[in-house]
Amino acid sequence: MSLLINVDDYRLAARRRLPRRVFDYLEGGAGSESGMAHNRAALARIRFRPKRLLDVSARDLSHPIFHKRLPMPLAIAPMGLNGLFWPEGDLALARAAARNGLPFVLSTAASSSIEDVARQVDGELWFQLYVVHRRLAEQLVRRALAAGYTTLILTVDVVKNGIRERDLRNRFRLPLSMTPGALWDGLTHPRWTISAMRRGLPRLANFTEVAADDLDVQAALLSRNMDATFDWDGLAWLRDVWPHQLLVKGILSAADAVRCMRYGTDGVVLSNHGGRQLDECLAPIEVLADVRAATRAAVLIDSGFRRGSDIAKAIALGADLVLVGRAALYGLAARGERGVDEVIGLLREQLDDTLAQVGCRSLAELSREHLHIAPAPLPSMVESLPS
Ligand SMILES: Cc1cc2nc3c(=O)[nH]c(=O)nc-3n(C[C@H](O)[C@H](O)[C@H](O)COP(=O)(O)O)c2cc1C
């Protein structure tokens, strides 16, 4: 096996193991995928301005959030269908997060149920809610509460599913269909195919037992669409139903962040869903400083984070926690739970390295003064760049 020394190496290993249409589902963004590239470009525009001649021999990566300290400011983002990448993928991700003392966010569209993950993983579990139907949402929230989940994340950037052209081209939909192309894809990726044949393909585990007698809910589920009527009144309703920490994911403006706080939420997750929803969208890192200035509540961020240095940039701009999506999935798809563990270890090592190189002993010392943010290139300059 080739050396795996950064997240990109795990990405290549994941691409080798997964059938094309499965890798494309993991990787793909909306539209032309300019949003995905923009997330990386916006992070790359931020450079470090190190401070010298400081004693950085002892360094501390721990960071506070919600009245506790995490060993590093990292959590695994909610992702649907993780069982497609590795058998019991949600459990593998959750266990790796727990071993490292980090939160794992279970998606509404998970392939292990709320209860199974809570029973089998001894770590900090958060639950992510998609509102397909109000009654269904309430059932899911009550199940998460009963199972001991500590934080609820309401995702608000999927009013409808993004147009992901890779999935359209591959005719990717559940259950996976068996076209001649898909058969060839499977045969040429035998490691994935053999494990899928042995362990079966994942299902949406949180929906298997619900509401068989509730025809409205069943119709909403069958339509595979979110409840696009869900609005600020819906958030007020959810605040009443969920008694613990509540975060809203998919926020991209200071005005919306402040409004969330007025509705009694405990924080926001700045996110463009990793470029999977609205293609030509701002990168969350571009709005972070404004949002931080506008609220004292928790500000979490994701989309495009692949290196420990990216995490350091977000913390310097005032984020409380960074979520990783694909970075964790590359580890999972390449080597299962061990791969996720290794990716977390790499991010930790790179974050520690960045701290030392910029002249900080702790993340609390990291500030805007350590950054230089280059202006965004004008579109005409982008066009004239050599390809
Ligand atoms: C395969 C995949 C499935 C996802 N499913 C969900 C989901 O079910 N719920 C959700 O809120 N976000 C979902 N997301 C978005 C992630 O939570 C996160 O916002 C995004 O992956 C961050 O960008 P990154 O992948 O560049 O780290 C998904 C992302 C991926 C890659």
CSV table of C-alpha atoms and ligand atoms in Angstrom, one decimal:
chain,number,residue,atom,x,y,z
A,1,MET,CA,0.0,0.0,0.0
A,2,SER,CA,1.3,3.5,-0.8
A,3,LEU,CA,2.2,5.9,2.0
A,4,LEU,CA,-0.8,7.8,3.4
A,5,ILE,CA,0.6,11.0,4.8
A,6,ASN,CA,-2.2,13.5,4.2
A,7,VAL,CA,-5.9,13.6,3.6
A,8,ASP,CA,-5.4,13.7,-0.2
A,9,ASP,CA,-3.6,10.4,0.0
A,10,TYR,CA,-6.7,8.9,1.8
A,11,ARG,CA,-8.9,10.4,-0.9
A,12,LEU,CA,-6.9,8.6,-3.6
A,13,ALA,CA,-7.0,5.3,-1.6
A,14,ALA,CA,-10.8,5.8,-1.2
A,15,ARG,CA,-11.2,6.4,-4.9
A,16,ARG,CA,-9.3,3.2,-5.7
A,17,ARG,CA,-11.5,1.1,-3.4
A,18,LEU,CA,-14.9,2.5,-4.2
A,19,PRO,CA,-16.9,1.9,-7.3
A,20,ARG,CA,-17.0,5.1,-9.4
A,21,ARG,CA,-20.7,5.9,-8.7
A,22,VAL,CA,-20.2,5.4,-4.9
A,23,PHE,CA,-17.0,7.6,-4.9
A,24,ASP,CA,-18.9,10.2,-7.0
A,25,TYR,CA,-21.7,10.3,-4.5
A,26,LEU,CA,-19.1,10.9,-1.7
A,27,GLU,CA,-17.2,13.5,-3.6
A,28,GLY,CA,-19.6,15.3,-5.8
A,29,GLY,CA,-20.7,18.9,-5.5
A,30,ALA,CA,-23.7,20.7,-7.0
A,31,GLY,CA,-23.7,22.1,-10.5
A,32,SER,CA,-20.2,22.8,-12.0
A,33,GLU,CA,-18.6,22.1,-8.6
A,34,SER,CA,-17.2,25.6,-8.6
A,35,GLY,CA,-18.5,25.9,-5.0
A,36,MET,CA,-16.4,22.9,-3.9
A,37,ALA,CA,-13.3,24.4,-5.4
A,38,HIS,CA,-14.1,27.9,-4.0
A,39,ASN,CA,-14.2,26.4,-0.4
A,40,ARG,CA,-10.6,25.3,-0.9
A,41,ALA,CA,-9.6,28.5,-2.7
A,42,ALA,CA,-11.0,30.7,0.1
A,43,LEU,CA,-9.0,28.8,2.7
A,44,ALA,CA,-5.9,29.0,0.5
A,45,ARG,CA,-6.2,32.8,0.3
A,46,ILE,CA,-5.5,33.0,4.0
A,47,ARG,CA,-1.8,32.9,4.8
A,48,PHE,CA,0.0,32.8,8.2
A,49,ARG,CA,2.0,35.7,9.7
A,50,PRO,CA,4.2,33.9,12.2
A,51,LYS,CA,5.6,35.5,15.4
A,52,ARG,CA,9.1,34.6,16.3
A,53,LEU,CA,11.4,34.1,19.4
A,54,LEU,CA,8.7,32.6,21.6
A,55,ASP,CA,8.9,29.5,23.7
A,56,VAL,CA,6.5,27.0,22.0
A,57,SER,CA,8.1,23.9,23.5
A,58,ALA,CA,4.8,22.8,25.2
A,59,ARG,CA,1.6,23.1,23.2
A,60,ASP,CA,-2.0,22.6,24.0
A,61,LEU,CA,-4.6,21.8,21.3
A,62,SER,CA,-7.6,21.6,23.6
A,63,HIS,CA,-10.5,24.0,23.0
A,64,PRO,CA,-13.6,24.9,24.9
A,65,ILE,CA,-17.2,24.5,23.6
A,66,PHE,CA,-20.4,24.3,25.6
A,67,HIS,CA,-18.8,24.4,29.0
A,68,LYS,CA,-16.3,21.6,28.3
A,69,ARG,CA,-12.9,21.2,26.7
A,70,LEU,CA,-12.4,19.0,23.7
A,71,PRO,CA,-8.9,17.7,23.1
A,72,MET,CA,-9.0,19.5,19.8
A,73,PRO,CA,-11.6,21.7,18.1
A,74,LEU,CA,-12.9,19.0,15.7
A,75,ALA,CA,-16.0,16.9,15.2
A,76,ILE,CA,-17.3,14.6,12.4
A,77,ALA,CA,-20.0,16.2,10.3
A,78,PRO,CA,-23.4,14.5,9.7
A,79,MET,CA,-23.4,12.5,6.6
A,80,GLY,CA,-26.1,10.2,5.1
A,81,LEU,CA,-25.5,6.7,3.9
A,82,ASN,CA,-22.1,6.2,5.5
A,83,GLY,CA,-22.7,2.4,5.4
A,84,LEU,CA,-22.2,2.7,1.6
A,85,PHE,CA,-18.5,3.4,2.1
A,86,TRP,CA,-17.7,0.8,4.8
A,87,PRO,CA,-19.9,-1.8,6.5
A,88,GLU,CA,-21.5,-0.1,9.6
A,89,GLY,CA,-19.8,3.1,8.5
A,90,ASP,CA,-21.7,5.3,11.1
A,91,LEU,CA,-20.5,3.1,13.9
A,92,ALA,CA,-16.9,3.2,12.6
A,93,LEU,CA,-16.9,7.0,12.4
A,94,ALA,CA,-18.6,7.3,15.8
A,95,ARG,CA,-16.2,5.0,17.5
A,96,ALA,CA,-13.1,6.7,16.0
A,97,ALA,CA,-14.5,10.1,17.1
A,98,ALA,CA,-15.2,8.7,20.6
A,99,ARG,CA,-11.7,7.2,20.9
A,100,ASN,CA,-10.3,10.7,20.2
A,101,GLY,CA,-12.7,12.4,22.6
A,102,LEU,CA,-14.5,14.2,19.8
A,103,PRO,CA,-18.2,14.5,19.0
A,104,PHE,CA,-19.8,12.6,16.1
A,105,VAL,CA,-22.9,13.9,14.5
A,106,LEU,CA,-25.4,11.2,13.3
A,107,SER,CA,-27.4,12.2,10.2
A,108,THR,CA,-31.1,11.7,9.9
A,109,ALA,CA,-30.2,9.8,6.7
A,110,ALA,CA,-27.8,7.5,8.6
A,111,SER,CA,-27.4,3.9,7.8
A,112,SER,CA,-27.4,2.9,11.5
A,113,SER,CA,-30.3,3.9,13.7
A,114,ILE,CA,-30.3,6.6,16.5
A,115,GLU,CA,-30.7,3.8,19.1
A,116,ASP,CA,-28.0,1.4,17.7
A,117,VAL,CA,-25.3,4.1,17.6
A,118,ALA,CA,-26.2,5.2,21.2
A,119,ARG,CA,-26.1,1.6,22.4
A,120,GLN,CA,-22.8,0.7,20.7
A,121,VAL,CA,-20.8,3.8,21.1
A,122,ASP,CA,-19.6,5.3,24.3
A,123,GLY,CA,-18.8,8.9,23.2
A,124,GLU,CA,-20.4,12.3,22.7
A,125,LEU,CA,-23.2,11.9,20.2
A,126,TRP,CA,-25.0,14.7,18.4
A,127,PHE,CA,-28.0,14.2,16.1
A,128,GLN,CA,-28.7,16.1,12.8
A,129,LEU,CA,-32.2,16.7,11.8
A,130,TYR,CA,-33.7,17.0,8.3
A,131,VAL,CA,-37.3,18.0,8.4
A,132,VAL,CA,-39.1,15.8,5.8
A,133,HIS,CA,-42.4,16.1,7.7
A,134,ARG,CA,-43.1,17.9,11.0
A,135,ARG,CA,-44.6,14.8,12.7
A,136,LEU,CA,-41.6,12.6,11.6
A,137,ALA,CA,-39.2,15.3,12.8
A,138,GLU,CA,-40.8,15.3,16.2
A,139,GLN,CA,-40.5,11.5,16.5
A,140,LEU,CA,-36.8,11.6,15.5
A,141,VAL,CA,-36.1,14.4,18.0
A,142,ARG,CA,-37.8,12.5,20.8
A,143,ARG,CA,-35.9,9.3,19.9
A,144,ALA,CA,-32.6,11.2,20.0
A,145,LEU,CA,-33.5,12.7,23.4
A,146,ALA,CA,-34.5,9.3,24.8
A,147,ALA,CA,-31.2,7.8,23.5
A,148,GLY,CA,-29.1,10.4,25.2
A,149,TYR,CA,-27.9,12.6,22.3
A,150,THR,CA,-26.6,15.9,23.8
A,151,THR,CA,-26.9,18.3,20.9
A,152,LEU,CA,-29.3,18.7,18.0
A,153,ILE,CA,-28.2,20.2,14.7
A,154,LEU,CA,-31.0,21.4,12.4
A,155,THR,CA,-29.8,21.5,8.8
A,156,VAL,CA,-31.5,24.3,6.9
A,157,ASP,CA,-29.6,24.4,3.5
A,158,VAL,CA,-31.5,21.5,2.0
A,159,VAL,CA,-34.9,23.0,1.1
A,160,LYS,CA,-34.5,20.7,-1.9
A,161,ASN,CA,-31.8,18.3,-2.9
A,162,GLY,CA,-28.9,19.9,-4.7
A,163,ILE,CA,-28.5,19.1,-8.4
A,164,ARG,CA,-25.4,16.9,-8.3
A,165,GLU,CA,-24.4,16.2,-11.9
A,166,ARG,CA,-22.2,13.3,-11.1
A,167,ASP,CA,-25.1,11.5,-9.5
A,168,LEU,CA,-27.4,12.3,-12.4
A,169,ARG,CA,-24.8,11.0,-14.9
A,170,ASN,CA,-24.3,7.8,-12.9
A,171,ARG,CA,-28.0,7.4,-12.3
A,172,PHE,CA,-27.2,7.1,-8.6
A,173,ARG,CA,-30.3,6.5,-6.5
A,174,LEU,CA,-31.3,4.1,-3.8
A,175,PRO,CA,-31.7,1.2,-4.0
A,176,LEU,CA,-28.6,1.0,-6.2
A,177,SER,CA,-29.8,-0.3,-9.6
A,178,MET,CA,-27.9,-3.0,-11.5
A,179,THR,CA,-27.2,-1.6,-15.0
A,180,PRO,CA,-24.4,-3.2,-17.1
A,181,GLY,CA,-22.2,-0.1,-16.3
A,182,ALA,CA,-22.8,-0.6,-12.6
A,183,LEU,CA,-22.0,-4.3,-12.9
A,184,TRP,CA,-18.6,-3.4,-14.5
A,185,ASP,CA,-18.0,-0.7,-11.8
A,186,GLY,CA,-18.6,-3.4,-9.2
A,187,LEU,CA,-16.4,-6.0,-10.8
A,188,THR,CA,-13.5,-3.6,-11.2
A,189,HIS,CA,-13.7,-2.7,-7.5
A,190,PRO,CA,-13.8,-6.2,-5.9
A,191,ARG,CA,-12.8,-5.2,-2.4
A,192,TRP,CA,-15.9,-3.0,-2.0
A,193,THR,CA,-18.2,-5.4,-3.9
A,194,ILE,CA,-17.2,-8.4,-1.9
A,195,SER,CA,-17.9,-6.6,1.4
A,196,ALA,CA,-21.2,-5.2,0.0
A,197,MET,CA,-22.2,-8.8,-1.0
A,198,ARG,CA,-21.3,-10.2,2.4
A,199,ARG,CA,-22.8,-7.4,4.5
A,200,GLY,CA,-25.5,-6.0,2.3
A,201,LEU,CA,-26.2,-2.4,1.1
A,202,PRO,CA,-27.2,0.2,3.7
A,203,ARG,CA,-30.7,1.4,4.3
A,204,LEU,CA,-32.0,4.6,5.8
A,205,ALA,CA,-32.0,3.0,9.3
A,206,ASN,CA,-33.9,5.8,11.0
A,207,PHE,CA,-37.0,5.4,8.8
A,208,THR,CA,-37.4,1.6,8.8
A,209,GLU,CA,-39.9,1.4,11.7
A,210,VAL,CA,-41.5,4.8,11.6
A,211,ALA,CA,-45.1,5.8,11.0
A,212,ALA,CA,-46.3,2.8,8.9
A,213,ASP,CA,-49.8,4.0,9.7
A,214,ASP,CA,-49.2,7.7,9.1
A,215,LEU,CA,-50.0,8.2,5.4
A,216,ASP,CA,-48.9,11.8,5.2
A,217,VAL,CA,-45.5,10.9,6.6
A,218,GLN,CA,-45.2,7.9,4.3
A,219,ALA,CA,-46.0,10.2,1.3
A,220,ALA,CA,-43.4,12.7,2.4
A,221,LEU,CA,-40.8,10.0,2.8
A,222,LEU,CA,-41.6,8.5,-0.6
A,223,SER,CA,-41.3,11.9,-2.3
A,224,ARG,CA,-37.7,12.1,-1.0
A,225,ASN,CA,-38.2,15.9,-0.6
A,226,MET,CA,-37.7,18.1,2.5
A,227,ASP,CA,-40.5,20.1,3.9
A,228,ALA,CA,-39.7,23.4,2.0
A,229,THR,CA,-42.4,25.2,4.1
A,230,PHE,CA,-40.2,24.9,7.2
A,231,ASP,CA,-39.4,28.5,8.3
A,232,TRP,CA,-38.5,30.6,11.4
A,233,ASP,CA,-41.8,29.5,13.1
A,234,GLY,CA,-40.6,26.0,12.6
A,235,LEU,CA,-37.4,26.8,14.4
A,236,ALA,CA,-39.4,28.3,17.3
A,237,TRP,CA,-41.4,25.0,17.4
A,238,LEU,CA,-38.2,22.9,17.4
A,239,ARG,CA,-36.7,25.1,20.2
A,240,ASP,CA,-39.8,24.1,22.3
A,241,VAL,CA,-39.4,20.4,21.5
A,242,TRP,CA,-35.7,20.0,22.1
A,243,PRO,CA,-34.4,20.9,25.6
A,244,HIS,CA,-30.7,20.7,25.1
A,245,GLN,CA,-28.1,22.5,22.9
A,246,LEU,CA,-29.6,23.4,19.5
A,247,LEU,CA,-27.5,24.5,16.5
A,248,VAL,CA,-28.6,25.6,13.0
A,249,LYS,CA,-26.4,24.3,10.2
A,250,GLY,CA,-26.2,26.0,6.8
A,251,ILE,CA,-26.0,29.6,7.9
A,252,LEU,CA,-24.0,32.0,5.8
A,253,SER,CA,-24.7,35.5,7.0
A,254,ALA,CA,-24.3,37.4,10.3
A,255,ALA,CA,-28.0,38.5,10.0
A,256,ASP,CA,-29.3,34.9,10.0
A,257,ALA,CA,-26.9,33.9,12.7
A,258,VAL,CA,-28.2,36.7,15.0
A,259,ARG,CA,-31.8,35.8,14.1
A,260,CYS,CA,-31.0,32.2,15.2
A,261,MET,CA,-29.9,33.4,18.6
A,262,ARG,CA,-33.1,35.4,19.0
A,263,TYR,CA,-35.0,32.1,18.5
A,264,GLY,CA,-33.1,30.7,21.5
A,265,THR,CA,-30.6,28.5,19.7
A,266,ASP,CA,-27.1,27.9,21.2
A,267,GLY,CA,-25.1,28.5,18.0
A,268,VAL,CA,-24.8,28.1,14.3
A,269,VAL,CA,-22.8,25.9,11.9
A,270,LEU,CA,-21.5,28.0,9.0
A,271,SER,CA,-21.7,25.7,6.1
A,272,ASN,CA,-22.5,25.4,2.4
A,273,HIS,CA,-22.9,21.7,2.7
A,274,GLY,CA,-19.4,21.1,1.2
A,275,GLY,CA,-20.6,22.7,-2.0
A,276,ARG,CA,-23.3,20.1,-2.5
A,277,GLN,CA,-26.3,22.4,-2.5
A,278,LEU,CA,-25.9,25.8,-4.1
A,279,ASP,CA,-23.0,25.8,-6.5
A,280,GLU,CA,-22.1,29.4,-6.8
A,281,CYS,CA,-22.2,30.1,-3.1
A,282,LEU,CA,-20.0,31.9,-0.6
A,283,ALA,CA,-17.5,29.8,1.3
A,284,PRO,CA,-18.2,29.7,5.1
A,285,ILE,CA,-14.7,30.9,6.0
A,286,GLU,CA,-15.5,34.1,4.1
A,287,VAL,CA,-18.3,35.0,6.5
A,288,LEU,CA,-16.7,33.7,9.7
A,289,ALA,CA,-15.2,37.0,10.9
A,290,ASP,CA,-18.5,38.9,10.4
A,291,VAL,CA,-20.5,36.2,12.2
A,292,ARG,CA,-18.0,36.1,15.1
A,293,ALA,CA,-18.3,39.8,15.5
A,294,ALA,CA,-22.1,39.7,15.5
A,295,THR,CA,-22.6,37.0,18.2
A,296,ARG,CA,-21.1,35.5,21.3
A,297,ALA,CA,-22.9,32.2,20.8
A,298,ALA,CA,-21.1,29.1,19.5
A,299,VAL,CA,-19.9,29.4,15.9
A,300,LEU,CA,-19.0,26.1,14.2
A,301,ILE,CA,-17.9,25.8,10.7
A,302,ASP,CA,-17.4,23.2,7.9
A,303,SER,CA,-16.9,22.9,4.1
A,304,GLY,CA,-13.5,22.4,2.6
A,305,PHE,CA,-11.4,21.6,5.6
A,306,ARG,CA,-8.6,19.1,4.7
A,307,ARG,CA,-5.6,20.1,6.8
A,308,GLY,CA,-4.8,21.0,10.4
A,309,SER,CA,-3.7,24.4,9.1
A,310,ASP,CA,-7.2,25.0,7.8
A,311,ILE,CA,-8.5,24.3,11.3
A,312,ALA,CA,-6.0,26.8,12.7
A,313,LYS,CA,-7.2,29.5,10.3
A,314,ALA,CA,-10.8,29.0,11.4
A,315,ILE,CA,-9.9,29.2,15.1
A,316,ALA,CA,-7.8,32.3,14.5
A,317,LEU,CA,-10.9,33.9,12.9
A,318,GLY,CA,-13.0,33.0,16.0
A,319,ALA,CA,-14.6,29.6,15.2
A,320,ASP,CA,-15.3,27.4,18.2
A,321,LEU,CA,-15.3,24.1,16.4
A,322,VAL,CA,-14.6,22.7,12.9
A,323,LEU,CA,-16.5,19.8,11.4
A,324,VAL,CA,-15.0,17.6,8.7
A,325,GLY,CA,-17.1,15.7,6.2
A,326,ARG,CA,-15.3,14.2,3.3
A,327,ALA,CA,-11.9,14.1,5.1
A,328,ALA,CA,-13.4,11.6,7.6
A,329,LEU,CA,-15.1,9.7,4.8
A,330,TYR,CA,-11.9,9.3,2.8
A,331,GLY,CA,-10.4,7.6,5.9
A,332,LEU,CA,-13.5,5.5,6.3
A,333,ALA,CA,-13.7,4.4,2.7
A,334,ALA,CA,-9.9,3.7,2.5
A,335,ARG,CA,-9.4,1.7,5.7
A,336,GLY,CA,-12.6,1.7,7.8
A,337,GLU,CA,-12.5,2.8,11.5
A,338,ARG,CA,-8.6,2.6,11.5
A,339,GLY,CA,-8.6,5.0,8.5
A,340,VAL,CA,-10.8,7.5,10.4
A,341,ASP,CA,-8.6,7.3,13.4
A,342,GLU,CA,-5.5,7.9,11.2
A,343,VAL,CA,-7.1,11.0,9.5
A,344,ILE,CA,-8.0,12.5,12.9
A,345,GLY,CA,-4.4,11.8,14.0
A,346,LEU,CA,-3.0,13.5,10.9
A,347,LEU,CA,-5.2,16.6,11.4
A,348,ARG,CA,-4.1,16.7,15.0
A,349,GLU,CA,-0.4,16.5,14.1
A,350,GLN,CA,-0.8,19.2,11.4
A,351,LEU,CA,-2.7,21.5,13.8
A,352,ASP,CA,0.0,21.1,16.4
A,353,ASP,CA,2.7,21.8,13.7
A,354,THR,CA,0.9,25.0,12.6
A,355,LEU,CA,0.6,26.2,16.2
A,356,ALA,CA,4.4,25.7,16.7
A,357,GLN,CA,5.3,27.3,13.4
A,358,VAL,CA,3.2,30.5,13.9
A,359,GLY,CA,4.5,30.9,17.5
A,360,CYS,CA,1.6,29.9,19.7
A,361,ARG,CA,1.5,27.6,22.8
A,362,SER,CA,-2.3,27.2,22.7
A,363,LEU,CA,-5.2,27.8,20.4
A,364,ALA,CA,-6.3,30.6,22.6
A,365,GLU,CA,-3.2,32.5,21.6
A,366,LEU,CA,-4.0,32.2,17.9
A,367,SER,CA,-5.6,35.3,16.6
A,368,ARG,CA,-6.4,37.4,13.5
A,369,GLU,CA,-2.9,38.9,14.0
A,370,HIS,CA,-1.4,35.6,12.8
A,371,LEU,CA,-3.2,35.8,9.5
A,372,HIS,CA,-2.8,37.6,6.2
A,373,ILE,CA,-5.9,37.4,4.0
A,374,ALA,CA,-5.2,38.1,0.3
A,375,PRO,CA,-8.0,39.8,-1.6
A,376,ALA,CA,-10.1,37.5,-3.8
A,377,PRO,CA,-8.9,37.5,-7.4
A,378,LEU,CA,-11.1,39.2,-10.0
A,379,PRO,CA,-12.9,36.9,-12.4
A,380,SER,CA,-10.9,38.2,-15.3
A,381,MET,CA,-7.7,37.3,-13.5
A,382,VAL,CA,-9.0,33.8,-12.8
A,383,GLU,CA,-9.6,33.4,-16.6
A,384,SER,CA,-6.1,34.5,-17.5
A,385,LEU,CA,-4.4,32.0,-15.1
A,386,PRO,CA,-2.6,29.2,-16.9
A,387,SER,CA,-4.6,25.9,-16.8
B,1,LIG,C1,-21.5,12.0,1.3
B,1,LIG,C2,-22.1,13.2,2.1
B,1,LIG,C3,-23.3,13.1,2.7
B,1,LIG,C4,-23.8,14.2,3.5
B,1,LIG,N1,-25.0,14.1,4.1
B,1,LIG,C5,-25.4,15.1,5.0
B,1,LIG,C6,-26.5,14.9,5.8
B,1,LIG,O1,-27.2,13.8,5.8
B,1,LIG,N2,-26.9,15.9,6.6
B,1,LIG,C7,-26.2,17.1,6.7
B,1,LIG,O2,-26.6,18.0,7.4
B,1,LIG,N3,-25.1,17.3,5.9
B,1,LIG,C8,-24.7,16.3,5.1
B,1,LIG,N4,-23.5,16.5,4.4
B,1,LIG,C9,-22.8,17.7,4.5
B,1,LIG,C10,-21.7,17.6,5.7
B,1,LIG,O3,-22.4,17.6,6.9
B,1,LIG,C11,-20.8,18.8,5.7
B,1,LIG,O4,-21.5,20.0,5.7
B,1,LIG,C12,-19.9,18.8,4.5
B,1,LIG,O5,-19.5,17.5,4.1
B,1,LIG,C13,-18.6,19.7,4.8
B,1,LIG,O6,-17.8,19.8,3.7
B,1,LIG,P1,-16.5,18.9,3.5
B,1,LIG,O7,-17.0,17.6,3.0
B,1,LIG,O8,-15.7,19.6,2.5
B,1,LIG,O9,-15.8,18.7,4.8
B,1,LIG,C14,-23.0,15.4,3.6
B,1,LIG,C15,-21.8,15.5,3.0
B,1,LIG,C16,-21.3,14.4,2.3
B,1,LIG,C17,-19.9,14.5,1.6
